[in-house]
C-alpha angles and dihedrals in degrees: 000000000000112000117258091228094056117126128209136194127236089257091057091048088056090052093047092049095041094236136110124271089248089061091053089051089052091051091053092052100040104038118064092194093059108122114270118237112275097193146339122075136300091262095042110026125184126216133206106259097217092048090051092049091050091051092048091047091053090054096048098261097112096114098039098099112084121218088253091057091047089053091048091051095046091050091055092045091051091052089047092053116076126206094017095140093242125138094241091203123117097212095079093050092049090052090047090058090058093050094044092051089064094057128088121251089250092054091049091049090052091052093051091052096048123106118271095257093050091045093054092046092050092047089049091054093045094051092048091051092050092047089065091065098042116075118237095007111155131216118292131214126185124193139193092273090060097063096095090051093045092052091047092048095051090047092048093052090047096049105028105019136249096286092059091052091047090052092053093048092049091049089057094050097041102038093131095057093161090062098041095042089223115140133163115245106229112249095237090053091048090051090051093053091047092051091054089067108088118237123348109308115210098207124039130179129199109186092189098036101162107175093353098253095139094047090049089053089051090051089054087056091054105272112151102179112061121185122183138173131183134174093226113072093209090055093047092051092044090051092050093050093044093050093049088054097046099034106029092162094055127091104242124198119172128172133190113227143093105285095207097046100030111024107197091198105042095157098036119121117185138179094244143012123205119185144165098189127191113273133226096011111157096177096063097124102276096153100041093044097046093118098036112143091226091076095085091145098046138297108288115238119247090258093049105075088141091063088051088057090048092055092042088057093048091049090059096050127098112236105285093018120136135228132193118197131181108224139172116259093245089071089070097057113014110130094226091062098048097105095050092045090051092053092047089053096041094050094047093241092123109069105166144002116203120191117214126201123256110274096041091113142338123332084050096191093059127077102229126203135225116220116202113201136181126196108238116248118226106255091004126143119290113252110223102178145032125220120233122192125183112198094162093089090040090059090062094048104022093123096043091111098033113131136203131069093042097305131302140246124232117278098186099088116126128210103223111255097337122132089242094063109138141176136198097255095181093057094042094047092047093053096040098045094038093052093044094049092048091048094046092050093056118353093181094060098036109130100185128204122274111255094002114055133017135164113222123199118247091236091056092053097051099082129125092285106033089206108184098184108140095211089062096045101039100076124154115218116225107286115243095232122162109248093224092051093049092047090053091048091052091050091051091050091048093052090049090051092052091051092048091050091053091048090049091051091052093049093046090050093067116097114209104160145060136194115280092225133250094332138034114267115247128195141177114263138198130204122244087247090059093046092048092050088051093051096245091123143000124227115215129188141174111255138176114274112263093022108155111248110241136174099261096190088240098076092249120174116208098197114129146116136272112260111281115206088216092062127075121227123234110225135191089253090056089059092046093048096039091234132142116261109299104165124118116239087217086074090069101066113169094004136121110222128194117235112240119237127198109268095033115133113232123200127183113243094211116064128204107056123114119266133047120323096212145025142170115255113248133194091281089060096047112117096014121127122249114251125231095255100046131089118213121208116191108195127203100244090213091062108023133039110223098221091045088053093046093049096053096038091054096046114128096236092045092052092046092052092050098045128098133182139063115238091022120030111215120198116228102211096201091061096057112110131220128193116245103236135151114268094247091055090045089058091053090054090043092056090050091050090048088056091049089052092051091048092051092048093050092047093050092047091052091047092050093049091047091052092046093049092048091047093052092047094048093045092048094049095047093041094053097244094109132043129203112267097260095047091046091055092047090048091053091049093050093048090046090058091052092240108175096189115133119264 
């Protein structure tokens, strides 16, 4: 058990309690009985862990800390304690996750409640068993100082699953990500890269696999032979364990070594390569690899490590096999890479370059690119063009034409380099995959989409620069739109905007609140896990078919239906945009999805994007399937008001306290908190939240129509279809007189 002398920071208290750090600061100022600092400094005090837990328990926060947070805390405390007799190595704990994931919740509970000696012996046996199925896993030894971590790890796997435990362990080992260069590829981005590979490849390689996100995405697309390599041993082991958890039917082989210098699979040829390689590495082996046979398209310059990864990927493909790599934008235009780029284009190996908006992945302030490559086939068809897709502009206006619920505002805005940067993955994936599939099917007849996708001839690309930047090459020519038609379209948009503005004014004019008084109102709260265990609500989620039902600690119910092509899928972006379900059921391969009912409360599983985090399902949502990144809460109407629940679950502080991660913030549904109020009072709050929802919807509809009206006006003026009011009147007068003078 955790040591009584352990000390925690204010940040750790916030995680234990499931609140923000600002809330902990308020507790310290407003409550005289809050535990006094037991160490540290004035600017960074430390508090006795057991005293803090006792204080939290007395105030109803005893169950706020999730098992993942408990594991995170015990890991730090073990590192803080010297001479504890623990192993101190992460490999054993990673192996233990794999073994624990194969046990039943009852077995895991028994292990957590066993005496220290029995716990250590069981963990030793479990890790040894798991090591037999993970290549290159070394011997493991646990000591007496490891017992708090072992108990927390078994509990975390039991209540939140193996992936949650893996994430916590990786956080501990890769805290200084800027120094290690190890970043998690966001799941939507990994899915996009996997979808750019035609068909269902049997064998897939990721030579810089990290945590295995890309290979897991390939497994979801049907891959059954997964090969990975990473320079960091902890990442390689984490990837192997993660893949065995998520793709138990696949053959997984992961090695730890530098792929460019020490290729672990020198003779391997696969159907597909997916990779998010390290960027800007100058010490990648330029001198020692100068005569490497992989450089079929030219020796990469010292500053072009990314082009070395491109050729490494092509060297591991069967003829006709495809690769998708995530690369920095400089790779497309840097002078030092011109010769290699020219050969990639000339040979037909480069098939497409897709620009992503800033915020798609680390570094968040840079708009990265996806390069789609195909190894040329001997005697195969000549490739005369390359596809260029620019989704960066689409991210800012991806929802401009979204329907349902009175229209929707864009959700693809990014916030510079902030951790909350977000993009509209549904819109980006639709444009990128749609354009690529149409181009791949018949490049010669591909028409493209103005401002989004354009096929450029190979001859036109082979100039002195060979600049492959999509924003430069995807240029829409002035549309040949009839002036009268455009004028009528502008007038329609303008009338819609006026109506939306009036509706917004009426909604904003309602007053449904009053001041709470001299002090802020406080109330007792319960976590979703507590409410689910008490039967007040049921938490539903979309899960892989055949997933073993387990007690998740959040009361989740895994009942659902296999994806039906006749049903739409409700996505997180639909909630953010306020649109009706727009997802494609084909995006749920191998999953069991719950069917949404009117009155269900829907909460986005990924935090940080613009727009609301929650809503109550209406009639337009009834019968739709639940998307992968949405949590569904089904309240008992006799105990919980749906709009009351949606309002508090989607509150900014509530979401912040229940979110984990760095690049992508994932909401842990069981940690969300709800005030304990009588049903009649809940309904009063619910009516107020319903009004807030209507106000937000009207505001977003008016904003969308304003943007659309302005876009049409600006485009018409610059395209020559519209004239300023005075010139238009003069033009009409001239034409009315029959003046045939030249204009």
